[in-house]
Amino acid sequence: MTHWTRSTSLCWLFLASAFVLISRLPFVTPGYGNDRDSWQTATAARLIAETGVYHESRVPGHPVQEWTDSRLWRGGPMALNGATAVASALAALFFGLSFAQLGASGPWPAAAAIALGFTPVVYIHSVDSMDYLWALCFSMAALWLVLRDRWLGAALAMGLAIGCRITAGILLFPLVILGWQRHGWRTRRGAWLGLVLVALLFGAALYIPRFARYGAAIDIPHFRGIPYYPGPLRLLQDLTIELWGTIGALGLTLAFALGRARPQEPTVLPRSSDSWAELLAIALYLLAFFRLPDEAAYLIPIVPFVILLLARMARPAAFAAACASLLLSPFFFDLGRPQNAHAGDVALPQAHPVVLIRPAEGPLLVAHRERRTGMRNASGLLAAIRELRGPAVVICATWIQELEEMSRDTLPQGVQLVPYYLHAAEIDSVRRAGGTVYYVRGAEMGSRAYYHEDLDSLGALPLAYEPTR
């Protein structure tokens, strides 16, 4: 049996983190990502760079990432997405270090780091310009520092995490519990109170440019809820295959269900009361998700804590198998949602599809294919818009972020892009002024759904280019 020294274990962990980073390189382009918000991040970074004044990408702002990206913006998608990839590798590294600090040795910290880095939803958003992995990176650094009883460093890391994504502050509660259990913070009021106060004050200070420009009011959907709510099947998909991938979800389920270690059997991590803090982290982020179950990516913060719980509950062989399933999950056998149908997909059931089976593609490969298609469509739409003559208004609907960032004020004179669907009176006003209203194909369905108005009957014209799947 190989004897693993601490230095050998750490060496493998650093190699695993480097592997996580290198694996991202083929996927950091084209564009800034499939999520429209990733393009808004790029636009905010450009505006900050050009004006020197803070611009938020979207409410409530993500200042740490937005300011950092403003220094990288001229490097385009390779630079901005590459910065996210670096954040994902650091998140994996800090998670592996935390894993070791909790008592794991040998190859397990490296295995845990790879499991986190290759969880499909983590992988997909580690190669775009979204904020999820930035917040996770600093959150995992804070976890490691708390485990080392470095409350000030952990507070600064948590402040940066909050400055990347405001909901990262949820992790403060589990971190305080960990400090109470491991380092006696219950009787060291200065440690846990210092962690909370410094993190919140530092995090709030990072939003001062946002408050100065936009005011103190922040309309956060997590607090006000949403006017619609997905059904049970959609929620189940988000919690399973959209988060872990098909192979990963199956591997985790089998590991939890069949790989449970008996009380006398060893586990990768020792059983301890730390699991209560891990359960609390999962519970709090699940509550936040169920308040606003808009995207499976909102569940990214629970991923490391689910892996930690499995390491405390499962036999080492079962844990290793689960890590291997997560390593494979981004690349093989995707079960997708029916609205993302593509030629060659198998719909089940055929009459009213619930899922699409893609045996030869995993969720990462599907997302990357859709990303290439999206960039081709955006380029085609922009070429069609540049053929127009003003005055003209183009209803871009969901394409507005890409088209605005790709055009960057190079449109023909008098041609205006608008994101939302126009009312009949607004279209009539444009036409009376001698202008023409165009729309990206697909916007007509949104106009009928939201305004109950038909763009064609109102005199709007479709753009010549029709987006393809």
Short mmCIF file of C-alpha atoms in Angstrom, two decimals:
data_model
loop_
_atom_site.label_atom_id
_atom_site.label_comp_id
_atom_site.label_asym_id
_atom_site.label_seq_id
_atom_site.Cartn_x
_atom_site.Cartn_y
_atom_site.Cartn_z
CA MET A 1 0.00 0.00 0.00
CA THR A 2 1.34 3.40 -0.98
CA HIS A 3 2.26 5.62 1.95
CA TRP A 4 0.92 9.12 1.34
CA THR A 5 2.75 11.95 3.04
CA ARG A 6 1.08 15.32 3.48
CA SER A 7 3.35 16.87 0.87
CA THR A 8 2.48 14.14 -1.64
CA SER A 9 -1.22 14.61 -1.00
CA LEU A 10 -0.91 18.38 -1.48
CA CYS A 11 1.13 17.87 -4.63
CA TRP A 12 -1.68 15.79 -6.12
CA LEU A 13 -4.20 18.43 -5.04
CA PHE A 14 -2.30 21.17 -6.86
CA LEU A 15 -2.05 18.96 -9.94
CA ALA A 16 -5.80 18.31 -9.77
CA SER A 17 -6.49 22.06 -9.57
CA ALA A 18 -4.21 22.66 -12.55
CA PHE A 19 -6.08 19.91 -14.41
CA VAL A 20 -9.37 21.69 -13.64
CA LEU A 21 -7.98 24.90 -15.15
CA ILE A 22 -6.44 23.29 -18.24
CA SER A 23 -9.64 21.37 -18.97
CA ARG A 24 -11.47 24.69 -19.35
CA LEU A 25 -9.31 26.06 -22.14
CA PRO A 26 -11.14 24.42 -25.09
CA PHE A 27 -14.48 25.84 -23.91
CA VAL A 28 -13.84 29.48 -22.93
CA THR A 29 -14.93 30.71 -26.38
CA PRO A 30 -16.91 31.65 -28.44
CA GLY A 31 -18.73 34.58 -26.92
CA TYR A 32 -19.36 35.22 -23.26
CA GLY A 33 -21.78 32.36 -22.64
CA ASN A 34 -25.32 31.13 -23.24
CA ASP A 35 -26.80 33.08 -20.33
CA ARG A 36 -27.80 36.57 -21.47
CA ASP A 37 -26.53 37.94 -18.15
CA SER A 38 -22.98 36.96 -19.09
CA TRP A 39 -23.14 39.44 -21.96
CA GLN A 40 -24.41 42.12 -19.59
CA THR A 41 -21.32 41.50 -17.46
CA ALA A 42 -19.12 42.13 -20.48
CA THR A 43 -21.04 45.31 -21.30
CA ALA A 44 -20.72 46.59 -17.73
CA ALA A 45 -16.98 45.85 -17.76
CA ARG A 46 -16.58 47.78 -21.04
CA LEU A 47 -18.54 50.77 -19.75
CA ILE A 48 -16.50 50.90 -16.54
CA ALA A 49 -13.28 50.73 -18.57
CA GLU A 50 -14.41 53.46 -20.97
CA THR A 51 -15.91 55.88 -18.44
CA GLY A 52 -14.15 55.11 -15.16
CA VAL A 53 -17.59 55.12 -13.53
CA TYR A 54 -19.25 52.06 -12.03
CA HIS A 55 -21.97 50.37 -14.13
CA GLU A 56 -23.83 47.36 -12.76
CA SER A 57 -24.40 44.44 -15.07
CA ARG A 58 -27.71 43.65 -13.35
CA VAL A 59 -29.35 44.20 -10.00
CA PRO A 60 -27.98 44.21 -7.32
CA GLY A 61 -24.55 44.53 -8.90
CA HIS A 62 -21.51 42.25 -8.71
CA PRO A 63 -18.78 44.83 -8.11
CA VAL A 64 -15.75 42.62 -7.46
CA GLN A 65 -16.16 40.78 -10.74
CA GLU A 66 -17.34 43.83 -12.69
CA TRP A 67 -14.37 45.99 -11.62
CA THR A 68 -11.91 43.17 -12.23
CA ASP A 69 -13.38 42.40 -15.64
CA SER A 70 -13.14 46.08 -16.56
CA ARG A 71 -9.34 45.68 -16.40
CA LEU A 72 -9.53 42.62 -18.66
CA TRP A 73 -12.29 43.69 -21.03
CA ARG A 74 -10.11 44.45 -24.05
CA GLY A 75 -9.03 40.81 -24.05
CA GLY A 76 -12.56 39.82 -25.03
CA PRO A 77 -14.19 36.49 -24.15
CA MET A 78 -10.85 34.73 -23.74
CA ALA A 79 -9.88 37.14 -20.98
CA LEU A 80 -13.20 37.43 -19.15
CA ASN A 81 -14.15 33.77 -19.41
CA GLY A 82 -10.54 32.83 -18.68
CA ALA A 83 -10.72 34.79 -15.43
CA THR A 84 -13.79 32.77 -14.46
CA ALA A 85 -11.91 29.57 -15.32
CA VAL A 86 -9.08 30.64 -12.98
CA ALA A 87 -11.68 31.30 -10.25
CA SER A 88 -13.07 27.78 -10.75
CA ALA A 89 -9.62 26.22 -10.39
CA LEU A 90 -9.00 28.23 -7.21
CA ALA A 91 -12.40 27.17 -5.88
CA ALA A 92 -11.41 23.54 -6.45
CA LEU A 93 -8.04 24.15 -4.77
CA PHE A 94 -9.51 25.81 -1.68
CA PHE A 95 -12.14 23.09 -1.44
CA GLY A 96 -9.43 20.43 -1.59
CA LEU A 97 -7.45 22.25 1.10
CA SER A 98 -10.59 22.38 3.25
CA PHE A 99 -11.11 18.68 2.63
CA ALA A 100 -7.59 18.00 3.88
CA GLN A 101 -8.07 20.31 6.87
CA LEU A 102 -11.17 18.31 7.82
CA GLY A 103 -9.11 15.15 8.10
CA ALA A 104 -8.85 13.62 4.63
CA SER A 105 -5.47 12.45 3.40
CA GLY A 106 -3.96 10.57 0.50
CA PRO A 107 -5.65 11.10 -2.88
CA TRP A 108 -8.99 12.22 -1.42
CA PRO A 109 -8.46 16.02 -1.39
CA ALA A 110 -7.51 15.84 -5.08
CA ALA A 111 -10.51 13.62 -5.84
CA ALA A 112 -12.84 16.02 -4.04
CA ALA A 113 -11.39 19.00 -5.93
CA ILE A 114 -11.94 17.25 -9.27
CA ALA A 115 -15.47 16.24 -8.26
CA LEU A 116 -16.33 19.88 -7.54
CA GLY A 117 -14.63 21.20 -10.66
CA PHE A 118 -16.30 18.71 -13.01
CA THR A 119 -19.84 18.88 -11.63
CA PRO A 120 -21.64 19.86 -14.86
CA VAL A 121 -23.32 23.07 -13.70
CA VAL A 122 -20.00 24.20 -12.17
CA TYR A 123 -18.10 23.35 -15.35
CA ILE A 124 -20.58 25.10 -17.65
CA HIS A 125 -20.44 28.34 -15.67
CA SER A 126 -16.69 28.20 -15.20
CA VAL A 127 -16.19 28.98 -18.89
CA ASP A 128 -18.53 31.96 -19.18
CA SER A 129 -18.65 35.45 -17.69
CA MET A 130 -21.15 34.74 -14.91
CA ASP A 131 -20.44 35.44 -11.25
CA TYR A 132 -21.21 32.03 -9.72
CA LEU A 133 -17.65 30.68 -9.68
CA TRP A 134 -16.18 33.97 -8.53
CA ALA A 135 -18.38 33.84 -5.43
CA LEU A 136 -17.66 30.13 -4.92
CA CYS A 137 -13.91 30.74 -5.10
CA PHE A 138 -13.93 33.25 -2.25
CA SER A 139 -16.48 31.19 -0.30
CA MET A 140 -14.23 28.14 -0.41
CA ALA A 141 -11.27 30.30 0.64
CA ALA A 142 -13.34 31.49 3.62
CA LEU A 143 -14.24 27.89 4.50
CA TRP A 144 -10.56 26.88 4.49
CA LEU A 145 -9.55 29.88 6.60
CA VAL A 146 -12.27 29.20 9.19
CA LEU A 147 -11.10 25.61 9.43
CA ARG A 148 -7.62 26.99 10.14
CA ASP A 149 -9.05 29.38 12.77
CA ARG A 150 -8.15 32.48 10.75
CA TRP A 151 -11.31 34.49 11.30
CA LEU A 152 -10.02 37.79 9.89
CA GLY A 153 -8.82 36.23 6.65
CA ALA A 154 -12.10 34.34 6.39
CA ALA A 155 -14.03 37.58 6.94
CA LEU A 156 -12.15 39.33 4.13
CA ALA A 157 -12.71 36.36 1.82
CA MET A 158 -16.43 36.35 2.66
CA GLY A 159 -16.60 40.08 2.00
CA LEU A 160 -15.14 39.48 -1.47
CA ALA A 161 -17.61 36.62 -2.03
CA ILE A 162 -20.48 38.96 -1.12
CA GLY A 163 -18.99 41.53 -3.48
CA CYS A 164 -19.19 38.95 -6.26
CA ARG A 165 -22.69 37.70 -5.43
CA ILE A 166 -24.70 39.10 -2.58
CA THR A 167 -26.32 35.77 -1.65
CA ALA A 168 -22.87 34.39 -0.79
CA GLY A 169 -23.46 35.96 2.62
CA ILE A 170 -25.71 33.00 3.46
CA LEU A 171 -22.56 30.98 4.15
CA LEU A 172 -21.71 33.13 7.17
CA PHE A 173 -24.11 31.17 9.39
CA PRO A 174 -22.58 27.72 8.70
CA LEU A 175 -19.07 29.18 9.06
CA VAL A 176 -19.90 30.51 12.51
CA ILE A 177 -21.23 27.06 13.50
CA LEU A 178 -17.98 25.48 12.29
CA GLY A 179 -15.95 27.93 14.35
CA TRP A 180 -18.04 27.18 17.43
CA GLN A 181 -17.57 23.44 17.04
CA ARG A 182 -13.92 23.28 16.04
CA HIS A 183 -12.26 26.28 17.67
CA GLY A 184 -14.39 27.16 20.66
CA TRP A 185 -15.79 30.34 19.13
CA ARG A 186 -18.83 30.02 21.35
CA THR A 187 -16.67 31.43 24.15
CA ARG A 188 -14.57 33.60 21.83
CA ARG A 189 -17.09 36.25 20.94
CA GLY A 190 -14.49 38.37 19.20
CA ALA A 191 -13.82 35.63 16.63
CA TRP A 192 -17.33 34.82 15.44
CA LEU A 193 -18.63 38.37 15.87
CA GLY A 194 -15.57 39.71 14.10
CA LEU A 195 -16.12 37.29 11.21
CA VAL A 196 -19.72 38.38 10.75
CA LEU A 197 -19.20 42.12 11.19
CA VAL A 198 -16.04 42.45 9.10
CA ALA A 199 -17.50 40.31 6.30
CA LEU A 200 -20.76 42.28 6.19
CA LEU A 201 -19.11 45.68 6.48
CA PHE A 202 -16.43 44.89 3.91
CA GLY A 203 -19.00 43.33 1.57
CA ALA A 204 -21.28 46.37 1.94
CA ALA A 205 -18.36 48.75 1.32
CA LEU A 206 -17.73 47.07 -2.03
CA TYR A 207 -21.24 48.13 -3.08
CA ILE A 208 -20.68 51.82 -2.25
CA PRO A 209 -20.04 52.75 -5.93
CA ARG A 210 -23.28 50.96 -6.78
CA PHE A 211 -25.22 52.86 -4.10
CA ALA A 212 -23.65 56.15 -5.16
CA ARG A 213 -24.73 55.68 -8.76
CA TYR A 214 -28.08 53.89 -8.49
CA GLY A 215 -29.28 54.64 -4.96
CA ALA A 216 -29.66 52.46 -1.91
CA ALA A 217 -32.84 50.65 -2.98
CA ILE A 218 -32.14 47.16 -4.28
CA ASP A 219 -34.98 45.08 -5.69
CA ILE A 220 -33.74 41.55 -4.99
CA PRO A 221 -36.00 38.79 -6.37
CA HIS A 222 -34.92 36.42 -3.59
CA PHE A 223 -36.72 38.66 -1.12
CA ARG A 224 -39.83 39.57 -3.10
CA GLY A 225 -40.44 36.24 -4.84
CA ILE A 226 -41.46 35.81 -8.47
CA PRO A 227 -44.83 36.03 -10.23
CA TYR A 228 -44.54 32.48 -11.58
CA TYR A 229 -43.33 29.27 -10.05
CA PRO A 230 -42.06 26.16 -11.85
CA GLY A 231 -43.78 22.84 -11.42
CA PRO A 232 -42.47 19.85 -9.43
CA LEU A 233 -40.89 18.20 -12.49
CA ARG A 234 -38.88 21.31 -13.35
CA LEU A 235 -37.69 21.58 -9.73
CA LEU A 236 -36.71 17.91 -9.70
CA GLN A 237 -34.74 18.36 -12.91
CA ASP A 238 -32.91 21.36 -11.44
CA LEU A 239 -32.00 19.44 -8.30
CA THR A 240 -30.73 16.41 -10.20
CA ILE A 241 -29.75 16.24 -13.87
CA GLU A 242 -29.45 20.01 -14.42
CA LEU A 243 -27.14 20.29 -11.41
CA TRP A 244 -25.15 17.04 -11.43
CA GLY A 245 -25.70 15.75 -14.97
CA THR A 246 -27.26 12.37 -15.67
CA ILE A 247 -24.25 10.22 -14.84
CA GLY A 248 -23.33 12.36 -11.84
CA ALA A 249 -26.85 12.34 -10.40
CA LEU A 250 -27.03 8.56 -10.79
CA GLY A 251 -23.59 8.09 -9.23
CA LEU A 252 -24.40 10.29 -6.24
CA THR A 253 -27.76 8.62 -5.69
CA LEU A 254 -26.23 5.16 -5.69
CA ALA A 255 -23.37 6.26 -3.43
CA PHE A 256 -25.76 7.73 -0.85
CA ALA A 257 -28.25 4.86 -1.10
CA LEU A 258 -26.00 1.80 -1.46
CA GLY A 259 -22.56 2.96 -0.40
CA ARG A 260 -23.36 3.90 3.18
CA ALA A 261 -20.62 2.85 5.57
CA ARG A 262 -21.54 0.86 8.65
CA PRO A 263 -20.69 2.47 12.01
CA GLN A 264 -17.48 0.45 12.34
CA GLU A 265 -16.33 0.99 8.73
CA PRO A 266 -13.94 3.81 7.78
CA THR A 267 -15.04 6.77 5.67
CA VAL A 268 -13.05 9.30 3.66
CA LEU A 269 -13.77 12.03 6.23
CA PRO A 270 -14.24 11.22 9.90
CA ARG A 271 -17.78 11.40 11.20
CA SER A 272 -18.15 14.51 13.33
CA SER A 273 -20.53 17.25 14.39
CA ASP A 274 -19.17 19.35 11.49
CA SER A 275 -21.82 17.68 9.37
CA TRP A 276 -24.43 19.91 11.05
CA ALA A 277 -22.79 23.00 9.59
CA GLU A 278 -22.66 21.32 6.18
CA LEU A 279 -26.34 20.38 6.41
CA LEU A 280 -27.16 23.94 7.43
CA ALA A 281 -25.34 25.33 4.39
CA ILE A 282 -27.29 23.00 2.10
CA ALA A 283 -30.60 23.81 3.80
CA LEU A 284 -30.11 27.59 3.64
CA TYR A 285 -29.14 27.61 -0.02
CA LEU A 286 -32.04 25.29 -0.85
CA LEU A 287 -34.42 27.70 0.89
CA ALA A 288 -32.98 30.58 -1.14
CA PHE A 289 -33.36 28.52 -4.32
CA PHE A 290 -36.97 27.55 -3.62
CA ARG A 291 -37.69 31.23 -3.03
CA LEU A 292 -36.44 31.96 -6.57
CA PRO A 293 -36.05 28.68 -8.51
CA ASP A 294 -35.07 30.40 -11.73
CA GLU A 295 -31.86 28.57 -12.66
CA ALA A 296 -30.13 25.38 -11.55
CA ALA A 297 -26.93 27.42 -11.28
CA TYR A 298 -28.34 29.03 -8.13
CA LEU A 299 -27.64 25.65 -6.50
CA ILE A 300 -23.89 25.77 -7.15
CA PRO A 301 -23.10 26.70 -3.49
CA ILE A 302 -24.53 23.39 -2.23
CA VAL A 303 -22.22 21.27 -4.41
CA PRO A 304 -19.14 21.27 -2.11
CA PHE A 305 -21.25 20.55 0.96
CA VAL A 306 -23.02 17.61 -0.65
CA ILE A 307 -19.58 16.19 -1.51
CA LEU A 308 -18.46 16.72 2.09
CA LEU A 309 -21.51 14.91 3.45
CA LEU A 310 -20.97 12.00 1.08
CA ALA A 311 -17.36 11.73 2.24
CA ARG A 312 -18.59 11.37 5.84
CA MET A 313 -21.30 8.83 5.05
CA ALA A 314 -20.07 6.57 2.24
CA ARG A 315 -17.43 3.89 2.06
CA PRO A 316 -14.25 5.06 0.31
CA ALA A 317 -15.00 2.92 -2.76
CA ALA A 318 -18.47 4.44 -3.09
CA PHE A 319 -17.06 7.95 -2.70
CA ALA A 320 -14.44 7.27 -5.37
CA ALA A 321 -17.13 5.95 -7.73
CA ALA A 322 -19.25 9.08 -7.16
CA CYS A 323 -16.23 11.31 -7.90
CA ALA A 324 -15.58 9.33 -11.09
CA SER A 325 -19.22 9.73 -12.15
CA LEU A 326 -18.96 13.50 -11.71
CA LEU A 327 -15.74 13.54 -13.74
CA LEU A 328 -17.54 11.82 -16.65
CA SER A 329 -20.88 13.58 -16.28
CA PRO A 330 -20.13 16.77 -18.28
CA PHE A 331 -19.18 14.78 -21.36
CA PHE A 332 -21.59 11.87 -21.72
CA PHE A 333 -25.31 11.12 -21.85
CA ASP A 334 -27.34 14.27 -21.38
CA LEU A 335 -31.01 14.36 -20.43
CA GLY A 336 -32.15 17.82 -21.44
CA ARG A 337 -35.33 19.82 -21.35
CA PRO A 338 -37.64 19.65 -24.38
CA GLN A 339 -37.42 23.38 -25.18
CA ASN A 340 -33.80 22.87 -26.24
CA ALA A 341 -34.55 20.26 -28.91
CA HIS A 342 -31.96 19.64 -31.61
CA ALA A 343 -31.74 17.34 -34.61
CA GLY A 344 -30.82 13.85 -33.44
CA ASP A 345 -32.30 14.20 -29.96
CA VAL A 346 -34.65 11.46 -28.75
CA ALA A 347 -37.79 12.89 -27.12
CA LEU A 348 -39.54 10.98 -24.34
CA PRO A 349 -42.44 10.57 -24.50
CA GLN A 350 -42.75 11.52 -28.15
CA ALA A 351 -46.25 13.00 -27.94
CA HIS A 352 -45.56 15.33 -25.01
CA PRO A 353 -41.81 15.31 -24.35
CA VAL A 354 -40.55 15.66 -20.80
CA VAL A 355 -36.86 15.06 -21.51
CA LEU A 356 -34.55 14.80 -24.50
CA ILE A 357 -31.99 12.01 -24.59
CA ARG A 358 -28.60 12.80 -26.08
CA PRO A 359 -26.51 9.62 -25.71
CA ALA A 360 -23.41 11.00 -27.42
CA GLU A 361 -23.26 14.35 -25.63
CA GLY A 362 -22.99 15.45 -22.04
CA PRO A 363 -24.41 18.74 -20.73
CA LEU A 364 -21.13 20.61 -21.22
CA LEU A 365 -20.89 19.57 -24.87
CA VAL A 366 -24.55 20.44 -25.44
CA ALA A 367 -24.04 23.87 -23.86
CA HIS A 368 -20.93 24.48 -25.97
CA ARG A 369 -22.74 23.48 -29.17
CA GLU A 370 -25.60 25.81 -28.30
CA ARG A 371 -23.07 28.52 -27.58
CA ARG A 372 -21.50 28.18 -31.03
CA THR A 373 -24.95 28.20 -32.61
CA GLY A 374 -25.91 31.28 -30.61
CA MET A 375 -22.85 33.17 -31.79
CA ARG A 376 -23.54 32.20 -35.40
CA ASN A 377 -27.12 33.43 -35.03
CA ALA A 378 -26.07 36.68 -33.35
CA SER A 379 -23.60 37.36 -36.15
CA GLY A 380 -26.28 36.67 -38.76
CA LEU A 381 -28.78 38.95 -37.03
CA LEU A 382 -26.22 41.72 -36.71
CA ALA A 383 -25.36 41.46 -40.40
CA ALA A 384 -29.06 41.77 -41.27
CA ILE A 385 -29.45 44.79 -38.99
CA ARG A 386 -26.46 46.51 -40.57
CA GLU A 387 -28.24 46.28 -43.94
CA LEU A 388 -31.15 48.38 -42.64
CA ARG A 389 -31.60 52.06 -43.29
CA GLY A 390 -32.87 54.41 -40.63
CA PRO A 391 -34.99 55.57 -39.12
CA ALA A 392 -35.74 52.07 -37.87
CA VAL A 393 -36.38 50.31 -34.59
CA VAL A 394 -35.46 46.64 -34.13
CA ILE A 395 -37.23 44.63 -31.44
CA CYS A 396 -34.45 42.28 -30.28
CA ALA A 397 -36.19 40.52 -27.36
CA THR A 398 -33.77 38.03 -25.78
CA TRP A 399 -31.00 38.84 -28.27
CA ILE A 400 -30.54 42.40 -27.03
CA GLN A 401 -27.46 41.77 -24.84
CA GLU A 402 -25.44 40.02 -27.54
CA LEU A 403 -26.44 42.45 -30.28
CA GLU A 404 -25.71 45.56 -28.23
CA GLU A 405 -22.30 44.30 -27.13
CA MET A 406 -21.32 42.96 -30.56
CA SER A 407 -22.44 46.11 -32.41
CA ARG A 408 -20.87 48.59 -29.93
CA ASP A 409 -22.32 51.72 -31.59
CA THR A 410 -21.45 50.64 -35.14
CA LEU A 411 -25.04 50.41 -36.37
CA PRO A 412 -26.32 52.44 -39.34
CA GLN A 413 -27.44 55.96 -38.48
CA GLY A 414 -30.99 56.07 -37.18
CA VAL A 415 -31.21 52.34 -36.41
CA GLN A 416 -32.14 51.68 -32.79
CA LEU A 417 -32.18 48.39 -30.88
CA VAL A 418 -34.85 47.91 -28.22
CA PRO A 419 -35.07 44.97 -25.85
CA TYR A 420 -38.79 44.82 -25.12
CA TYR A 421 -41.93 44.24 -27.08
CA LEU A 422 -43.56 47.46 -28.27
CA HIS A 423 -47.22 48.30 -27.78
CA ALA A 424 -49.41 49.09 -30.77
CA ALA A 425 -49.30 52.83 -29.98
CA GLU A 426 -45.49 52.80 -29.86
CA ILE A 427 -45.22 51.01 -33.20
CA ASP A 428 -47.72 53.45 -34.71
CA SER A 429 -45.69 56.38 -33.38
CA VAL A 430 -42.51 55.09 -35.06
CA ARG A 431 -44.31 54.57 -38.36
CA ARG A 432 -45.95 58.03 -38.27
CA ALA A 433 -42.47 59.51 -37.87
CA GLY A 434 -41.40 57.78 -41.08
CA GLY A 435 -39.60 54.88 -39.43
CA THR A 436 -39.90 51.14 -39.80
CA VAL A 437 -40.24 48.61 -37.02
CA TYR A 438 -38.44 45.28 -37.42
CA TYR A 439 -38.29 42.30 -35.12
CA VAL A 440 -36.05 39.32 -34.59
CA ARG A 441 -37.94 36.18 -35.49
CA GLY A 442 -39.32 34.74 -32.28
CA ALA A 443 -40.17 38.14 -30.81
CA GLU A 444 -43.64 37.90 -32.35
CA MET A 445 -44.45 34.99 -30.02
CA GLY A 446 -43.44 37.02 -26.98
CA SER A 447 -45.52 39.96 -28.16
CA ARG A 448 -48.58 37.74 -28.44
CA ALA A 449 -47.91 36.14 -25.06
CA TYR A 450 -47.24 39.34 -23.09
CA TYR A 451 -49.20 42.06 -24.90
CA HIS A 452 -51.70 39.98 -26.89
CA GLU A 453 -50.69 41.91 -29.97
CA ASP A 454 -49.63 40.64 -33.37
CA LEU A 455 -46.52 42.41 -34.66
CA ASP A 456 -47.20 41.52 -38.30
CA SER A 457 -50.72 42.95 -38.27
CA LEU A 458 -49.33 46.12 -36.67
CA GLY A 459 -46.96 46.63 -39.59
CA ALA A 460 -43.71 45.36 -38.06
CA LEU A 461 -41.43 43.41 -40.38
CA PRO A 462 -39.31 40.35 -39.56
CA LEU A 463 -35.58 40.57 -40.08
CA ALA A 464 -34.31 38.68 -43.09
CA TYR A 465 -32.12 36.41 -40.97
CA GLU A 466 -33.92 33.68 -39.06
CA PRO A 467 -32.06 32.17 -36.06
CA THR A 468 -31.53 28.41 -36.28
CA ARG A 469 -31.05 25.79 -33.59
#
